[in-house]
Amino acid sequence: MIYLDHNATTPLHPGVFEAMLPYLKEHQGNPSSLYRPGRTAKAAIENARGRIADRLGCSPREIVFTSGGTEADNLALRGAARALKDRGTHIVTSGVEHHAVLHTCRALADDGFQVTYLPVGENGQVDPDDVARSFTPRTILASIMLANNETGVINPVEEIAEVAAKRGVLFHTDAVQALGKIPLHVATLGADLATFSGHKIYGPKGSGFLYLKHGTPLAPVTTGGRHEFGLRAGTENVAAIVGLAEAVVLVCDAVENEANRLEKLRSRLEDGIVQRLSSVRLNGSAARRVPNTSNFSFRGVDGESIVIALDIEGICVSTGSACSTGDPEPSHVLLAMGLSGRDAQGAIRVSLGKDTTETDIDVTVEKIAQVVGRLRAVSSVE
Ligand code: PLP
């Protein structure tokens, strides 16, 4: 099998598995318990927090563990909105965010908040000037993702953070698809809140964290015990947290070499496809992108048919976000970039990872060329 859907999820790194094992087999204490097994579990969590903070350039107190990216996005948006609702009720985001942000904004709108969804340019990026223009005296929060999960397009988040800071607006960025793909330090990003997920970086599923800059107002979303500085009630998943920290360390330490390697492989893929097939669009390629992601539109074919045909050949790619599988609507990200419904419907995402080889790429180019050629020959789509 050739697995090229690393933006959907990644396989567990063997080193991560090893790091987790003692906390599944031996150290089973509740981290909130006072006796020794409890203290061992608690120490493992605090050690994990410290290792993550060290790699991201922040203080351990600024890391709040969650059950993944979706929960961290929810905590950031709902938590900030609740904490600041007496100051204002306007929130700014973009039309290309992950559903974890978009649907949370929708829920906040149902609760009486006003949400502005900013457009993106043809290249898929949010313009910092648009962000500045959208602010009103009632704006409390802006949430703009760092790297898009479907196209890999990187937003000018540092500039947006500056605009927000100048106007006293809290700034959140969903950095799930950026960690491990580009060098990343939260201090240089300038965000007040940032979301991260474990299973996109060879860590366990159901793990993640929110970076919360010291002093940022946030109300808890779940209520219960005093876990995670009172911001996220619930007994911690100790093994997952330990694995998550190991994954963060491994990807951050490898990021520069790996980014170069992936960029070369991606060029090989994109050049190969463009040479072999006509009427191909490389969505988002005019902007800076994370180095592992390609998004192609093949005129005259349906993306889902390509995915199914490649699956039969033993190659895993996707039409876009894994969370949208089964959704007959074309990608909201590609439509927001100005693609026609037809071009958006013909899109596939190929996302490379740490085990991807040149041979994988060459086989994939060949198979995509064959599959698209075959589908086009029988297609009724213009
Ligand atoms: N944000 C982005 C940009 C993502 O790509 C994803 C996962 O697809 C998430 C958030 C959700 O993360 P998780 O699967 O850990 O809930």
Coordinates of C-alpha atoms and ligand atoms in Angstrom, one line a residue:
M1 CA 0.0 0.0 0.0
I2 CA 1.2 3.5 -0.7
Y3 CA -0.2 5.9 1.9
L4 CA -0.4 9.5 0.7
D5 CA -3.1 11.0 3.0
H6 CA -0.9 12.3 5.9
N7 CA -3.1 15.4 6.3
A8 CA -5.9 13.1 7.3
T9 CA -3.8 11.1 9.8
T10 CA -0.3 9.7 10.2
P11 CA 0.9 6.3 11.4
L12 CA 2.1 6.1 15.0
H13 CA 5.9 6.6 15.1
P14 CA 7.6 3.5 16.6
G15 CA 9.4 5.8 19.1
V16 CA 6.1 7.2 20.2
F17 CA 4.6 3.8 20.7
E18 CA 7.6 2.8 22.9
A19 CA 7.3 6.0 24.9
M20 CA 3.6 5.3 25.6
L21 CA 3.9 1.6 26.5
P22 CA 5.0 2.0 30.2
Y23 CA 2.0 4.3 30.8
L24 CA -0.3 1.6 29.4
K25 CA 1.3 -1.4 31.1
E26 CA 2.8 -0.3 34.4
H27 CA 2.0 3.3 35.4
Q28 CA -1.7 3.3 35.7
G29 CA -2.3 5.8 38.5
N30 CA -4.7 8.7 38.3
P31 CA -2.6 11.8 38.0
S32 CA -4.7 13.6 40.6
S33 CA -4.1 10.9 43.2
L34 CA -1.7 11.8 46.1
Y35 CA 0.1 8.4 46.4
R36 CA 3.1 7.3 44.4
P37 CA 1.4 5.9 41.2
G38 CA -0.6 9.1 41.0
R39 CA 2.5 11.2 41.4
T40 CA 4.3 9.1 38.7
A41 CA 1.5 9.8 36.3
K42 CA 1.4 13.5 37.2
A43 CA 5.2 13.8 36.7
A44 CA 4.9 12.2 33.2
I45 CA 2.3 14.8 32.2
E46 CA 4.4 17.7 33.5
N47 CA 7.5 16.3 31.8
A48 CA 5.5 16.1 28.5
R49 CA 4.3 19.7 29.0
G50 CA 7.9 20.8 29.5
R51 CA 9.2 19.0 26.4
I52 CA 6.5 20.5 24.2
A53 CA 7.0 24.0 25.6
D54 CA 10.7 23.7 25.0
R55 CA 10.3 22.8 21.3
L56 CA 7.6 25.5 20.7
G57 CA 9.4 28.2 22.6
C58 CA 6.9 28.9 25.3
S59 CA 6.4 28.2 29.0
P60 CA 4.9 24.9 30.2
R61 CA 2.1 26.8 31.9
E62 CA 1.0 27.9 28.4
I63 CA 0.2 24.4 27.2
V64 CA -3.3 23.0 27.9
F65 CA -3.8 19.3 26.9
T66 CA -7.0 18.4 25.1
S67 CA -8.4 15.4 23.2
G68 CA -7.2 16.7 19.9
G69 CA -7.4 19.6 17.4
T70 CA -11.2 19.8 17.4
E71 CA -11.4 20.2 21.1
A72 CA -8.6 22.7 21.2
D73 CA -10.4 24.8 18.5
N74 CA -13.6 24.6 20.5
L75 CA -11.9 25.6 23.7
A76 CA -10.1 28.5 22.0
L77 CA -13.2 29.9 20.3
R78 CA -15.9 29.1 22.9
G79 CA -13.6 29.8 25.8
A80 CA -12.5 33.2 24.5
A81 CA -16.0 34.2 23.4
R82 CA -17.3 33.4 26.8
A83 CA -14.5 35.2 28.7
L84 CA -14.9 38.4 26.6
K85 CA -18.7 38.5 25.9
D86 CA -19.1 41.6 28.0
R87 CA -16.6 43.5 25.9
G88 CA -18.0 42.5 22.6
T89 CA -19.7 39.8 20.5
H90 CA -18.0 40.1 17.1
I91 CA -15.7 37.3 15.8
V92 CA -13.7 37.2 12.6
T93 CA -12.6 34.1 10.8
S94 CA -12.1 32.9 7.2
G95 CA -14.2 30.9 4.8
V96 CA -11.5 28.2 4.4
E97 CA -11.1 27.2 8.1
H98 CA -11.5 23.6 9.2
H99 CA -15.0 22.6 10.2
A100 CA -13.8 22.4 13.8
V101 CA -13.6 26.2 13.6
L102 CA -16.4 27.0 11.1
H103 CA -19.0 24.9 12.9
T104 CA -18.0 26.3 16.2
C105 CA -18.5 29.8 14.8
R106 CA -21.9 28.7 13.6
A107 CA -22.8 27.5 17.1
L108 CA -21.5 30.8 18.6
A109 CA -23.7 32.7 16.1
D110 CA -26.7 30.7 17.3
D111 CA -25.8 31.9 20.8
G112 CA -25.9 35.6 19.7
F113 CA -22.3 36.3 18.5
Q114 CA -21.8 38.0 15.1
V115 CA -19.3 36.2 12.8
T116 CA -17.6 37.6 9.8
Y117 CA -16.2 35.0 7.3
L118 CA -13.4 36.6 5.4
P119 CA -12.9 35.7 1.7
V120 CA -9.5 34.4 0.4
G121 CA -7.7 35.2 -2.7
E122 CA -7.3 32.9 -5.7
N123 CA -4.1 31.7 -4.0
G124 CA -6.1 30.6 -0.9
Q125 CA -4.6 33.2 1.5
V126 CA -6.4 35.6 3.8
D127 CA -5.3 39.2 3.3
P128 CA -4.2 40.9 6.6
D129 CA -5.7 44.2 5.3
D130 CA -9.1 42.4 5.1
V131 CA -8.7 41.3 8.6
A132 CA -7.9 44.9 9.7
R133 CA -10.9 46.3 7.8
S134 CA -13.3 43.7 9.4
F135 CA -12.6 44.8 12.9
T136 CA -15.2 46.9 14.8
P137 CA -15.0 48.2 18.4
R138 CA -17.1 45.1 19.3
T139 CA -14.6 42.6 17.8
I140 CA -13.1 40.3 20.5
L141 CA -11.5 37.5 18.6
A142 CA -10.0 36.5 15.2
S143 CA -9.3 33.0 14.2
I144 CA -7.3 32.3 11.0
M145 CA -5.6 29.0 10.3
L146 CA -1.8 28.8 9.8
A147 CA -1.8 26.0 7.1
N148 CA -4.9 24.8 5.2
N149 CA -5.5 21.1 5.5
E150 CA -6.8 20.7 1.9
T151 CA -4.3 22.9 -0.1
G152 CA -1.4 23.3 2.4
V153 CA -1.5 27.1 1.8
I154 CA 0.2 29.1 4.6
N155 CA -1.5 32.3 5.7
P156 CA 0.5 35.4 6.7
V157 CA -0.3 34.7 10.3
E158 CA 2.5 36.8 11.8
E159 CA 1.1 39.9 10.0
I160 CA -2.5 39.1 11.0
A161 CA -1.4 38.6 14.6
E162 CA 0.2 42.1 14.6
V163 CA -3.0 43.6 13.2
A164 CA -5.0 41.9 15.9
A165 CA -2.6 42.9 18.7
K166 CA -2.7 46.6 17.6
R167 CA -6.5 46.6 17.8
G168 CA -6.6 44.7 21.1
V169 CA -8.3 41.7 19.5
L170 CA -7.4 38.2 20.6
F171 CA -5.9 36.1 17.9
H172 CA -6.2 32.3 17.5
T173 CA -4.6 30.2 14.8
D174 CA -5.3 26.6 14.0
A175 CA -1.7 25.3 13.5
V176 CA -2.7 21.6 13.3
Q177 CA -1.4 21.2 9.7
A178 CA 1.8 23.3 10.2
L179 CA 3.5 21.5 13.1
G180 CA 6.3 19.3 11.9
K181 CA 6.0 20.6 8.3
I182 CA 7.5 24.1 8.8
P183 CA 9.7 25.4 11.7
L184 CA 7.3 26.8 14.2
H185 CA 7.8 28.9 17.4
V186 CA 4.8 30.3 19.0
A187 CA 6.5 33.5 20.1
T188 CA 7.3 34.4 16.5
L189 CA 3.8 33.5 15.4
G190 CA 2.4 36.1 17.7
A191 CA -0.9 34.3 18.3
D192 CA -2.6 34.4 21.7
L193 CA -4.0 30.9 21.2
A194 CA -2.9 28.1 18.8
T195 CA -4.3 24.7 18.2
F196 CA -2.3 21.5 17.7
S197 CA -3.2 17.8 17.2
G198 CA -1.2 14.6 17.9
H199 CA -2.3 12.3 15.1
K200 CA -1.1 14.6 12.3
I201 CA 2.5 14.3 13.6
Y202 CA 2.8 10.5 14.1
G203 CA 1.4 10.8 17.6
P204 CA -1.7 9.1 19.0
K205 CA -5.2 9.9 17.9
G206 CA -7.3 11.7 20.5
S207 CA -4.4 13.8 21.7
G208 CA -3.7 17.5 21.2
F209 CA -3.2 20.8 23.0
L210 CA -4.0 24.4 23.0
Y211 CA -1.2 27.0 23.3
L212 CA -2.5 29.8 25.5
K213 CA -0.3 32.8 25.8
H214 CA 0.2 33.9 29.4
G215 CA -2.5 36.3 30.5
T216 CA -5.0 35.4 27.7
P217 CA -8.5 35.4 29.1
L218 CA -10.3 32.0 28.6
A219 CA -13.3 30.4 30.2
P220 CA -13.4 26.6 30.5
V221 CA -15.8 24.8 28.2
T222 CA -16.0 21.5 30.2
T223 CA -16.7 21.7 33.9
G224 CA -15.7 19.3 36.5
G225 CA -12.3 18.9 38.3
R226 CA -9.4 21.4 38.4
H227 CA -7.4 19.6 35.7
E228 CA -5.3 21.6 33.2
F229 CA -5.2 24.8 35.3
G230 CA -9.0 24.7 35.6
L231 CA -9.4 25.0 31.8
R232 CA -10.1 21.4 30.8
A233 CA -11.8 19.2 33.3
G234 CA -11.4 15.5 33.0
T235 CA -8.8 12.8 34.0
E236 CA -5.9 13.2 31.6
N237 CA -5.0 10.5 29.0
V238 CA -1.5 10.0 30.4
A239 CA -0.2 7.6 27.8
A240 CA -1.5 9.8 24.9
I241 CA 0.0 12.9 26.5
V242 CA 3.4 11.2 26.8
G243 CA 3.2 10.0 23.2
L244 CA 2.1 13.4 22.0
A245 CA 5.2 15.0 23.6
E246 CA 7.5 12.4 22.0
A247 CA 5.9 13.0 18.6
V248 CA 6.4 16.8 19.0
V249 CA 10.0 16.4 19.9
L250 CA 10.6 14.0 17.0
V251 CA 8.9 16.1 14.3
C252 CA 10.4 19.4 15.5
D253 CA 13.9 18.0 15.6
A254 CA 13.6 16.6 12.1
V255 CA 11.6 19.5 10.6
E256 CA 14.3 21.2 8.5
N257 CA 15.7 18.1 6.8
E258 CA 12.3 16.6 6.4
A259 CA 10.8 19.8 4.8
N260 CA 13.6 19.8 2.2
R261 CA 13.1 16.2 1.4
L262 CA 9.3 16.4 1.1
E263 CA 9.5 19.5 -1.0
K264 CA 11.7 17.7 -3.5
L265 CA 9.3 14.7 -3.6
R266 CA 6.4 16.9 -4.0
S267 CA 8.0 18.7 -7.0
R268 CA 8.6 15.3 -8.5
L269 CA 4.9 14.4 -8.0
E270 CA 3.6 17.7 -9.4
D271 CA 6.0 17.9 -12.3
G272 CA 5.2 14.3 -13.2
I273 CA 1.5 14.8 -13.1
V274 CA 1.6 18.0 -15.1
Q275 CA 3.8 16.4 -17.7
R276 CA 1.6 13.3 -18.1
L277 CA -1.8 15.0 -18.1
S278 CA -3.5 18.0 -19.6
S279 CA -6.1 20.2 -18.0
V280 CA -4.7 19.9 -14.5
R281 CA -4.9 22.7 -11.9
L282 CA -2.6 22.8 -9.0
N283 CA -4.7 24.5 -6.4
G284 CA -3.0 26.9 -4.1
S285 CA 0.4 26.5 -5.8
A286 CA 0.8 30.3 -6.2
A287 CA 1.1 30.7 -2.4
R288 CA 3.6 29.5 0.1
R289 CA 2.5 26.0 1.1
V290 CA 3.5 23.3 3.6
P291 CA 5.9 21.1 1.7
N292 CA 4.0 17.8 1.9
T293 CA 0.6 18.8 0.3
S294 CA -0.6 18.9 -3.3
N295 CA -4.1 19.6 -4.4
F296 CA -4.9 18.8 -8.0
S297 CA -8.1 19.5 -10.0
F298 CA -8.5 17.2 -13.0
R299 CA -10.9 18.7 -15.5
G300 CA -13.7 16.3 -16.6
V301 CA -13.4 13.7 -13.7
D302 CA -14.9 13.4 -10.3
G303 CA -12.4 13.4 -7.4
E304 CA -14.2 10.7 -5.6
S305 CA -13.9 8.4 -8.6
I306 CA -10.2 9.0 -8.7
V307 CA -9.9 8.2 -5.0
I308 CA -11.8 4.9 -5.4
A309 CA -9.9 3.9 -8.5
L310 CA -6.5 4.6 -6.7
D311 CA -7.7 2.6 -3.7
I312 CA -8.1 -0.4 -5.9
E313 CA -4.5 0.1 -7.0
G314 CA -3.4 0.2 -3.3
I315 CA -2.9 4.0 -3.2
C316 CA -4.5 6.1 -0.5
V317 CA -5.3 9.8 -1.3
S318 CA -8.4 11.9 -0.6
T319 CA -10.7 14.4 -2.1
G320 CA -10.1 16.9 0.7
S321 CA -10.8 16.9 4.4
A322 CA -11.3 13.4 5.9
C323 CA -14.0 15.0 8.0
S324 CA -16.0 15.8 4.8
T325 CA -16.0 12.2 3.4
G326 CA -19.5 11.3 2.4
D327 CA -20.4 15.0 1.9
P328 CA -21.6 15.4 -1.7
E329 CA -20.9 19.1 -1.7
P330 CA -17.6 20.3 -3.3
S331 CA -14.9 21.5 -1.0
H332 CA -15.8 24.8 0.7
V333 CA -12.0 25.7 0.6
L334 CA -11.7 25.3 -3.2
L335 CA -15.0 27.1 -3.8
A336 CA -13.8 30.0 -1.6
M337 CA -10.7 30.2 -3.8
G338 CA -12.9 30.8 -6.8
L339 CA -12.9 27.4 -8.4
S340 CA -16.0 26.4 -10.3
G341 CA -18.1 23.6 -8.7
R342 CA -16.9 21.4 -11.5
D343 CA -13.2 22.0 -10.8
A344 CA -13.7 21.7 -7.1
Q345 CA -15.5 18.3 -7.7
G346 CA -12.5 17.1 -9.7
A347 CA -10.0 17.7 -6.9
I348 CA -7.8 15.3 -5.0
R349 CA -5.4 15.9 -2.2
V350 CA -2.1 14.1 -2.0
S351 CA -0.2 14.5 1.2
L352 CA 3.2 13.0 1.7
G353 CA 4.9 11.9 4.9
K354 CA 8.0 10.7 6.6
D355 CA 8.0 7.2 5.0
T356 CA 7.2 8.4 1.4
T357 CA 9.9 7.4 -1.1
E358 CA 10.7 8.4 -4.7
T359 CA 9.4 5.0 -5.8
D360 CA 6.1 5.8 -4.1
I361 CA 5.9 9.0 -6.0
D362 CA 6.8 7.5 -9.4
V363 CA 4.2 4.7 -9.0
T364 CA 1.6 7.2 -7.9
V365 CA 2.2 9.5 -10.9
E366 CA 1.9 6.5 -13.2
K367 CA -1.3 5.3 -11.6
I368 CA -2.9 8.7 -11.4
A369 CA -2.1 9.3 -15.1
Q370 CA -3.7 5.9 -16.0
V371 CA -6.7 6.4 -13.8
V372 CA -7.5 9.9 -14.9
G373 CA -7.0 8.9 -18.5
R374 CA -9.3 6.0 -18.1
L375 CA -12.0 8.0 -16.3
R376 CA -11.8 10.8 -18.8
A377 CA -12.3 8.4 -21.7
V378 CA -15.7 7.3 -20.2
S379 CA -16.6 10.5 -18.4
S380 CA -19.8 12.4 -19.2
V381 CA -18.5 15.4 -17.2
E382 CA -17.4 18.2 -19.5
Ligands
PLP1 N1 -7.8 21.6 12.3 C1 -7.3 21.2 11.2 C2 -6.7 22.2 10.2 C3 -7.3 19.8 10.8 O1 -6.7 19.4 9.6 C4 -7.8 18.9 11.7 C5 -7.9 17.5 11.4 O2 -8.3 17.1 10.3 C6 -8.4 19.4 12.9 C7 -8.3 20.7 13.2 C8 -9.0 18.5 13.9 O3 -8.1 17.8 14.6 P1 -8.4 16.4 15.4 O4 -8.6 15.4 14.3 O5 -7.3 16.1 16.3 O6 -9.7 16.6 16.2

